[in-house]
Coordinates of C-alpha atoms (C1' of nucleotides) in Angstrom, one line a residue:
Chain A
M207 CA -8.2 -10.4 16.9
A208 CA -5.5 -12.3 18.7
A209 CA -2.9 -13.9 16.5
K210 CA -3.2 -17.4 16.0
R211 CA 0.4 -18.3 16.1
R212 CA 1.9 -20.5 18.4
D213 CA 4.9 -20.7 20.2
A214 CA 7.5 -21.9 17.7
P215 CA 9.4 -25.2 18.4
S216 CA 12.8 -25.6 17.2
K217 CA 12.3 -27.3 14.0
G218 CA 9.4 -24.7 13.7
D219 CA 12.1 -21.8 14.4
Q220 CA 13.9 -23.0 11.1
R221 CA 10.4 -23.3 9.4
V222 CA 9.5 -19.8 10.3
Q223 CA 12.7 -18.6 8.8
A224 CA 12.3 -20.1 5.8
I225 CA 8.8 -18.5 5.4
L226 CA 10.0 -15.2 6.0
D227 CA 13.2 -16.1 3.7
A228 CA 10.5 -16.8 1.1
A229 CA 8.4 -14.0 1.4
E230 CA 11.5 -11.7 1.0
V231 CA 12.3 -13.5 -2.3
L232 CA 8.9 -12.8 -3.5
L233 CA 8.9 -9.2 -2.7
E234 CA 12.2 -8.9 -4.5
R235 CA 10.7 -10.5 -7.4
E236 CA 6.9 -9.2 -7.1
R237 CA 6.7 -8.2 -11.0
A238 CA 7.6 -11.9 -11.9
E239 CA 5.5 -13.8 -9.3
P240 CA 2.9 -12.2 -7.1
M241 CA 3.1 -12.6 -3.4
T242 CA 0.3 -15.1 -2.5
V243 CA 0.2 -17.7 0.6
E244 CA 0.6 -20.6 -2.3
S245 CA 3.8 -18.8 -3.5
I246 CA 5.2 -18.2 0.1
A247 CA 4.5 -21.8 1.2
K248 CA 6.2 -23.3 -2.1
G249 CA 9.1 -21.1 -1.5
A250 CA 9.6 -22.5 2.2
G251 CA 9.1 -26.1 1.2
I252 CA 5.4 -26.7 2.8
L253 CA 1.9 -26.7 1.5
R254 CA -0.6 -24.0 1.9
G255 CA -2.5 -25.3 4.9
S256 CA 0.8 -25.7 6.7
L257 CA 1.8 -22.0 6.7
Y258 CA -1.5 -21.4 8.9
F259 CA 0.3 -23.4 11.6
Y260 CA 2.9 -20.7 12.1
F261 CA 1.4 -17.6 11.0
G262 CA -2.5 -16.7 11.2
S263 CA -2.5 -14.9 7.8
K264 CA -0.3 -13.5 5.0
Q265 CA -0.4 -10.1 6.7
E266 CA 1.2 -11.8 10.0
V267 CA 3.9 -13.2 7.4
L268 CA 4.8 -9.6 5.9
A269 CA 4.7 -7.9 9.7
A270 CA 6.9 -10.6 11.0
L271 CA 9.3 -10.0 8.1
V272 CA 9.5 -6.4 8.7
A273 CA 10.0 -6.9 12.3
R274 CA 13.0 -9.2 11.6
T275 CA 14.4 -6.7 9.3
V276 CA 13.8 -3.7 11.4
A277 CA 15.7 -5.6 14.5
Q278 CA 18.6 -6.6 12.1
L279 CA 18.7 -2.7 11.4
H280 CA 19.0 -2.0 15.2
M281 CA 21.8 -4.4 15.6
E282 CA 23.7 -3.0 12.5
D283 CA 23.2 0.7 13.6
P284 CA 26.3 2.0 14.6
A285 CA 26.4 4.2 17.8
A286 CA 26.4 7.9 16.8
D287 CA 29.6 9.7 18.0
L288 CA 27.7 12.4 19.5
D289 CA 30.7 14.5 20.7
A290 CA 31.7 15.0 17.0
P291 CA 31.1 18.3 15.2
V292 CA 27.3 18.6 14.6
R293 CA 27.7 18.2 10.8
D294 CA 29.9 15.3 10.7
I295 CA 27.2 13.9 12.6
V296 CA 24.6 14.5 10.4
R297 CA 26.6 13.6 7.6
Q298 CA 27.4 10.2 9.1
A299 CA 23.5 9.6 10.1
V300 CA 22.2 10.1 6.6
R301 CA 25.1 8.0 5.3
N302 CA 24.1 5.2 7.6
T303 CA 20.6 5.7 6.6
A304 CA 21.6 5.4 2.9
R305 CA 23.5 2.0 3.5
T306 CA 20.4 0.6 5.4
W307 CA 18.3 1.6 2.5
R308 CA 21.0 0.0 0.2
E309 CA 21.2 -3.4 2.1
H310 CA 17.4 -3.7 2.8
A311 CA 15.4 -1.5 0.1
T312 CA 13.0 -4.1 -0.5
V313 CA 11.7 -4.9 2.9
M314 CA 11.9 -1.0 3.9
R315 CA 9.8 -0.3 0.8
A316 CA 7.4 -2.9 1.6
A317 CA 7.0 -1.7 5.0
V318 CA 6.2 1.8 3.7
E319 CA 3.3 0.3 1.3
F320 CA 2.0 -2.1 3.5
G321 CA 2.0 0.1 6.8
P322 CA -1.2 1.9 5.7
E323 CA -3.0 -1.6 5.7
V324 CA -1.2 -3.6 8.2
P325 CA -1.4 -1.6 11.6
E326 CA 1.5 -3.8 13.0
I327 CA 3.6 -2.7 10.2
G328 CA 2.6 0.8 10.1
Q329 CA 3.5 1.1 14.0
L330 CA 6.7 -0.8 13.6
W331 CA 7.8 1.7 10.8
R332 CA 6.7 4.7 12.8
D333 CA 8.6 3.5 15.8
T334 CA 11.6 3.3 13.7
I335 CA 11.4 6.7 12.5
A336 CA 10.5 8.1 15.9
N337 CA 13.8 6.7 17.2
N338 CA 16.0 8.6 14.5
T339 CA 14.0 11.6 15.2
K340 CA 14.8 11.4 19.0
V341 CA 18.4 11.0 18.4
M342 CA 18.3 13.8 15.7
A343 CA 16.5 16.2 18.0
R344 CA 19.1 16.0 20.3
V345 CA 21.5 16.7 17.7
L346 CA 19.5 19.8 16.5
V347 CA 19.5 21.0 20.1
R348 CA 23.3 20.7 20.3
A349 CA 23.3 22.6 17.1
G350 CA 21.3 25.7 18.8
L351 CA 17.8 24.9 17.6
P352 CA 15.3 25.7 20.4
D353 CA 14.6 22.9 22.7
E354 CA 10.8 23.4 22.7
D355 CA 7.8 21.6 21.6
G356 CA 6.3 24.0 19.0
P357 CA 6.1 23.7 15.3
T358 CA 9.4 25.2 14.8
G359 CA 11.2 23.5 17.8
A360 CA 14.2 21.0 17.3
A361 CA 11.8 18.2 17.9
A362 CA 9.1 18.9 15.2
L363 CA 12.1 19.8 12.7
A364 CA 13.8 16.7 13.1
Q365 CA 10.7 14.6 13.0
A366 CA 9.8 16.5 9.5
L367 CA 13.4 16.1 8.3
C368 CA 13.4 12.4 9.2
W369 CA 10.2 11.7 7.1
M370 CA 11.8 13.7 4.2
T371 CA 15.1 11.4 4.5
E372 CA 12.6 8.4 4.4
R373 CA 10.4 9.5 1.6
N374 CA 13.4 10.7 -0.7
F375 CA 15.5 7.5 0.1
Y376 CA 12.1 5.2 -0.7
H377 CA 12.4 6.6 -4.0
A378 CA 15.9 6.8 -4.6
S379 CA 16.4 3.0 -3.7
T380 CA 14.6 1.9 -7.0
Q381 CA 17.2 3.7 -9.2
P382 CA 20.6 2.6 -9.7
G383 CA 23.0 5.2 -8.1
G384 CA 20.0 6.8 -6.8
L385 CA 21.1 6.6 -3.1
D386 CA 24.4 8.2 -3.8
H387 CA 23.0 11.1 -5.4
M388 CA 20.1 11.3 -2.9
T389 CA 22.7 11.0 0.1
E390 CA 24.4 14.5 -0.9
T391 CA 21.0 16.0 -1.3
M392 CA 19.9 15.0 2.0
V393 CA 23.0 16.0 3.9
E394 CA 22.9 19.4 2.2
I395 CA 19.4 20.1 3.4
W396 CA 20.0 18.9 6.9
C397 CA 23.0 21.1 7.1
R398 CA 21.2 24.1 5.8
V399 CA 18.6 23.7 8.3
L400 CA 21.2 24.0 11.0
P401 CA 21.9 27.5 12.7
G402 CA 24.3 29.3 10.6
G403 CA 22.9 27.6 7.5
N404 CA 26.0 27.0 5.9
P405 CA 25.5 24.3 3.2
C406 CA 27.9 21.3 3.5
S407 CA 28.9 21.8 0.0
S408 CA 30.6 25.3 0.3
Chain B
M231 CA -3.2 -4.6 -21.2
A232 CA -5.5 -2.1 -23.0
A233 CA -8.1 -0.5 -20.9
K234 CA -11.5 -2.2 -21.5
R235 CA -13.5 0.9 -20.7
R236 CA -15.6 2.4 -23.9
D237 CA -16.3 5.9 -24.8
A238 CA -18.5 7.0 -22.0
P239 CA -22.1 8.1 -23.4
S240 CA -24.1 11.1 -21.9
K241 CA -26.1 9.2 -19.6
G242 CA -23.3 7.3 -18.8
D243 CA -21.3 10.3 -17.9
Q244 CA -23.5 11.0 -14.9
R245 CA -23.0 7.1 -13.9
V246 CA -19.2 7.6 -14.2
Q247 CA -19.4 10.6 -11.9
A248 CA -21.8 8.7 -9.5
I249 CA -19.3 5.7 -9.5
L250 CA -16.5 8.0 -8.6
D251 CA -18.4 9.7 -6.0
A252 CA -19.2 6.5 -4.4
A253 CA -16.0 5.2 -4.5
E254 CA -14.6 8.4 -2.6
V255 CA -17.2 8.1 0.1
L256 CA -16.0 4.7 0.8
L257 CA -12.5 5.9 0.9
E258 CA -13.7 8.2 3.6
R259 CA -15.3 5.4 5.4
E260 CA -12.9 2.6 4.9
R261 CA -12.7 1.5 8.6
A262 CA -16.6 1.0 8.6
E263 CA -16.9 -0.5 4.8
P264 CA -14.4 -2.0 2.8
M265 CA -14.3 -0.6 -0.8
T266 CA -15.4 -3.6 -3.0
V267 CA -16.8 -3.4 -6.5
E268 CA -20.0 -4.6 -5.1
S269 CA -19.9 -1.7 -2.2
I270 CA -19.0 1.1 -5.2
A271 CA -21.5 -0.4 -7.6
K272 CA -24.3 -0.1 -4.6
G273 CA -23.4 3.4 -3.9
A274 CA -23.5 4.4 -7.5
G275 CA -26.7 2.7 -7.8
I276 CA -26.0 -0.2 -10.1
L277 CA -25.3 -3.9 -9.9
R278 CA -21.4 -5.1 -9.9
G279 CA -21.8 -6.3 -13.6
S280 CA -22.7 -3.1 -14.7
L281 CA -19.8 -1.4 -13.2
Y282 CA -17.5 -3.3 -15.8
F283 CA -19.4 -1.4 -18.8
Y284 CA -17.8 1.8 -17.4
F285 CA -14.6 0.5 -15.8
G286 CA -12.3 -2.3 -16.6
S287 CA -11.4 -3.0 -13.0
K288 CA -11.6 -1.5 -9.5
Q289 CA -8.0 -0.2 -9.9
E290 CA -9.3 1.7 -12.8
V291 CA -12.0 3.4 -10.9
L292 CA -9.4 4.5 -8.3
A293 CA -7.1 6.0 -10.9
A294 CA -9.9 8.0 -12.2
L295 CA -10.9 9.3 -9.0
V296 CA -7.3 10.1 -8.4
A297 CA -7.4 12.0 -11.7
R298 CA -10.3 13.8 -11.1
T299 CA -9.0 15.0 -8.0
V300 CA -5.8 16.1 -9.4
A301 CA -7.5 17.8 -12.3
Q302 CA -9.6 19.8 -9.5
L303 CA -6.3 20.7 -7.7
H304 CA -5.1 22.3 -10.7
M305 CA -8.0 24.3 -11.4
E306 CA -8.0 25.6 -7.8
D307 CA -4.1 26.4 -7.7
P308 CA -3.8 30.2 -7.5
A309 CA -1.0 31.3 -9.7
A310 CA 2.0 32.2 -7.7
D311 CA 3.2 35.8 -7.3
L312 CA 6.8 35.1 -8.4
D313 CA 7.7 38.9 -8.3
A314 CA 6.9 38.8 -4.4
P315 CA 9.8 38.2 -1.9
V316 CA 10.8 34.8 -2.0
R317 CA 10.1 33.9 1.8
D318 CA 6.5 35.0 1.0
I319 CA 6.2 32.7 -2.0
V320 CA 7.5 30.1 -0.1
R321 CA 5.2 30.6 3.0
Q322 CA 2.1 30.8 0.6
A323 CA 3.1 27.9 -1.5
V324 CA 3.2 25.7 1.5
R325 CA -0.1 27.2 3.0
N326 CA -1.9 26.3 -0.5
T327 CA -0.6 23.0 -0.2
A328 CA -1.8 22.4 3.4
R329 CA -5.3 23.6 2.0
T330 CA -5.3 21.2 -0.5
W331 CA -4.4 18.3 1.8
R332 CA -7.0 19.8 4.0
E333 CA -9.9 19.8 1.6
H334 CA -9.1 16.7 -0.5
A335 CA -6.8 14.6 2.1
T336 CA -8.9 11.4 1.7
V337 CA -8.2 11.0 -2.2
M338 CA -4.5 12.3 -1.8
R339 CA -3.9 9.5 0.8
A340 CA -5.3 7.0 -1.4
A341 CA -3.2 8.2 -4.2
V342 CA -0.1 7.8 -2.1
E343 CA -1.1 4.4 -0.9
F344 CA -2.4 2.9 -4.0
G345 CA 0.6 4.6 -5.9
P346 CA 3.0 1.6 -5.7
E347 CA 0.4 -1.0 -6.8
V348 CA -1.4 1.1 -9.3
P349 CA 0.9 2.3 -12.1
E350 CA -1.4 5.0 -13.4
I351 CA -2.0 6.4 -10.0
G352 CA 1.7 6.2 -9.2
Q353 CA 2.7 8.3 -12.3
L354 CA -0.1 10.7 -11.8
W355 CA 1.1 11.3 -8.3
R356 CA 4.7 11.7 -9.4
D357 CA 3.8 14.2 -12.2
T358 CA 1.6 16.3 -9.7
I359 CA 5.0 16.5 -7.4
A360 CA 7.2 17.2 -10.3
N361 CA 5.1 20.1 -11.2
N362 CA 5.3 21.4 -7.8
T363 CA 9.3 20.8 -7.9
K364 CA 9.4 22.8 -11.2
V365 CA 7.8 26.1 -9.6
M366 CA 9.8 26.0 -6.6
A367 CA 12.9 25.1 -8.1
R368 CA 12.9 28.4 -9.9
V369 CA 12.1 29.9 -6.5
L370 CA 15.1 28.4 -5.0
V371 CA 17.1 29.7 -7.9
R372 CA 15.7 33.2 -7.6
A373 CA 16.9 33.0 -3.7
G374 CA 20.2 32.4 -4.8
L375 CA 20.8 28.6 -5.0
P376 CA 22.9 27.0 -7.8
D377 CA 20.9 26.8 -11.0
E378 CA 22.6 23.4 -11.6
D379 CA 21.7 19.6 -12.0
G380 CA 23.8 18.3 -9.5
P381 CA 22.9 16.7 -6.2
T382 CA 23.0 20.1 -4.4
G383 CA 21.6 22.2 -7.2
A384 CA 18.2 24.1 -6.8
A385 CA 16.0 21.3 -8.5
A386 CA 17.4 18.4 -6.4
L387 CA 16.8 20.4 -3.3
A388 CA 13.2 21.9 -4.6
Q389 CA 12.4 18.0 -5.5
A390 CA 13.4 16.6 -1.9
L391 CA 11.7 19.3 -0.3
C392 CA 8.4 18.7 -2.1
W393 CA 8.5 15.1 -1.2
M394 CA 9.5 16.2 2.3
T395 CA 6.2 18.2 2.3
E396 CA 4.2 15.4 0.8
R397 CA 5.2 13.0 3.5
N398 CA 4.7 15.3 6.1
F399 CA 1.3 16.6 5.0
Y400 CA 0.3 13.0 4.5
H401 CA 0.8 12.1 8.1
A402 CA -0.5 15.5 9.5
S403 CA -3.7 15.0 7.5
T404 CA -4.7 12.2 9.7
Q405 CA -4.5 14.3 13.0
P406 CA -7.0 17.2 14.1
G407 CA -5.2 20.4 13.7
G408 CA -2.2 18.6 12.4
L409 CA -2.0 20.3 9.0
D410 CA -1.9 23.9 11.0
H411 CA 1.1 22.7 13.2
M412 CA 2.8 21.0 10.3
T413 CA 2.2 24.1 8.0
E414 CA 4.7 26.2 10.1
T415 CA 7.0 23.4 10.5
M416 CA 7.4 23.1 6.5
V417 CA 7.7 26.9 6.2
E418 CA 10.4 26.9 8.9
I419 CA 12.3 24.3 7.1
W420 CA 12.0 25.7 3.4
C421 CA 13.0 29.1 4.8
R422 CA 16.0 27.6 6.6
V423 CA 17.3 26.1 3.1
L424 CA 17.5 29.2 1.5
P425 CA 20.4 31.3 1.1
G426 CA 20.8 33.4 4.3
G427 CA 19.1 30.6 6.2
N428 CA 17.4 32.9 8.4
P429 CA 14.4 31.2 10.2
C430 CA 11.0 32.5 9.4
S431 CA 10.1 32.4 13.1
S432 CA 12.8 34.7 14.3
Chain C
dG127 C1' 13.2 -49.7 21.9
dA128 C1' 8.2 -49.0 22.5
dG129 C1' 4.5 -46.3 23.3
dA130 C1' 2.4 -41.7 24.2
dA131 C1' 2.3 -37.0 23.6
dA132 C1' 3.2 -33.2 20.9
dA133 C1' 4.5 -31.0 16.5
dA134 C1' 3.9 -30.5 11.7
dT135 C1' 1.9 -31.4 7.5
dC136 C1' -1.6 -32.5 4.2
dT137 C1' -6.2 -32.2 2.0
dG138 C1' -10.5 -30.8 1.2
dC139 C1' -14.1 -27.2 2.3
dA140 C1' -16.2 -22.8 2.5
dC141 C1' -16.1 -18.3 1.4
dT142 C1' -15.0 -13.5 -0.5
dG143 C1' -14.2 -10.8 -4.2
dT144 C1' -13.1 -9.8 -8.9
dG145 C1' -13.8 -10.1 -13.8
dT146 C1' -16.6 -12.3 -17.9
dC147 C1' -20.3 -12.6 -21.0
dG148 C1' -24.7 -13.5 -22.8
dA149 C1' -29.2 -12.2 -22.2
dA150 C1' -32.7 -9.0 -21.4
dA151 C1' -34.3 -4.2 -20.5
dT152 C1' -34.1 0.5 -21.2
dT153 C1' -33.1 4.5 -24.1
dT154 C1' -32.3 6.8 -28.2
dT155 C1' -32.7 7.3 -33.3
dT156 C1' -34.9 6.8 -37.7
Chain D
dA135 C1' -43.5 2.1 -34.5
dA136 C1' -39.6 -0.2 -35.4
dA137 C1' -34.6 -0.7 -35.3
dA138 C1' -30.3 0.3 -33.4
dA139 C1' -27.7 1.5 -29.6
dT140 C1' -27.1 1.7 -24.9
dT141 C1' -27.3 0.1 -20.2
dT142 C1' -28.3 -3.4 -16.9
dC143 C1' -28.7 -7.7 -14.8
dG144 C1' -27.5 -12.3 -13.2
dA145 C1' -25.2 -16.4 -13.4
dC146 C1' -20.6 -18.3 -14.0
dA147 C1' -15.8 -19.2 -13.6
dC148 C1' -11.9 -18.5 -11.2
dA149 C1' -8.0 -17.1 -7.8
dG150 C1' -6.8 -16.6 -3.2
dT151 C1' -7.6 -16.7 1.7
dG152 C1' -8.2 -19.0 6.0
dC153 C1' -10.3 -23.0 8.6
dA154 C1' -10.4 -27.7 10.4
dG155 C1' -10.2 -32.6 10.9
dA156 C1' -7.4 -36.5 9.7
dT157 C1' -2.9 -38.3 9.1
dT158 C1' 2.0 -38.5 9.4
dT159 C1' 6.2 -37.1 11.5
dT160 C1' 8.9 -36.1 15.5
dT161 C1' 10.1 -35.8 20.0
dC162 C1' 9.5 -37.1 24.8
dT163 C1' 9.2 -40.6 28.6
dC164 C1' 9.9 -44.8 30.8

DNA sequence: GAGAAAAATCTGCACTGTGTCGAAATTTTT
DNA sequence: AAAAATTTCGACACAGTGCAGATTTTTCTC
């Protein structure tokens, strides 16, 4: 089904952002106030019917919010220094990921949770993980893992480790101090997978 | 809120299972027919109002279905031979997990997806992973990883690796042949994390 | 500045899906 | 056979979503 959303006019641009801001606030206080079209519109300063001028459905609002956050992640993502020692690259990459979870946990958890039921969000999220995987696969190849396509090639290991990192940070982000603790655990595992397998902590 | 469900009578026991069976079928054909109270009741051979005699809500049906499946997993889970070589234990454990995903993928994916919004399912699923973690932590300690509580102790690594396995099998279970491919990848990573870090494939 | 066009908002409507509850039917027990 | 318990039915109320025409506001053109 084609999206109903029209090209946004300039005043509408502000309204679109207000709608997305309102949706994000509701995600953060989901226990206290369930996210409905009514509550999103109220938070954006319009009535329910008006919201459909900008978005075709509540799912489209969520997809746009996730897209906005993912775009922000890309802008904030520091370019990796791929000439540094591999373990330093890995450590820095994990730390950067932890930072994005710290700063955008609510929307990132929403991306994980709504991905299965909103195809657009699911694809956005998988693409985000795929981008990370591509970079980290090159790092693993540089470290000496086989540059091949099989289940034990660098690409497969990188993908599996990126999903591990996503899943563990997803859980850790709900607990105070969880991300710092989990960062050390993620670095430890990534490093142990590298050839030579020396743990980072020793 | 206390569950409204009453103690189930003997004829009702059969009806409860029929309801859970109907719910499972609908999960499997979710693209073709959305799961509603109406469609669950229809599949169980009753009208909508009758379903509420057995379950307080649709969420309770889902929680009972996940509980039934998790109980079944426990029954099917072969006791690990903890005296075997560690790498054989790891390989067998991953294969067993792959088999449970192969045989119960639909309900297990539902457990992952509904966990965030249905607390009872979330707890059930976390408990399941915690049980696996406990066993695998002991295996990692046997392999020589530090038996301590810090972020790089055996317990933390086991937990992170179990969530990695869950996440990767979740994705792999949606693709033909995906679980076999992923099994090799999971074994490879688990083995590389073990002291000595020798990959299983070499 | 006025009028036309476009954009934005409002309001009522229709619909789906969930959960409730009293009445009726069926089954079980005495 | 009658009473009690269990199970089912069906109508009701409600929340939430999305639609569409009317109205209002804003922007654009002359």
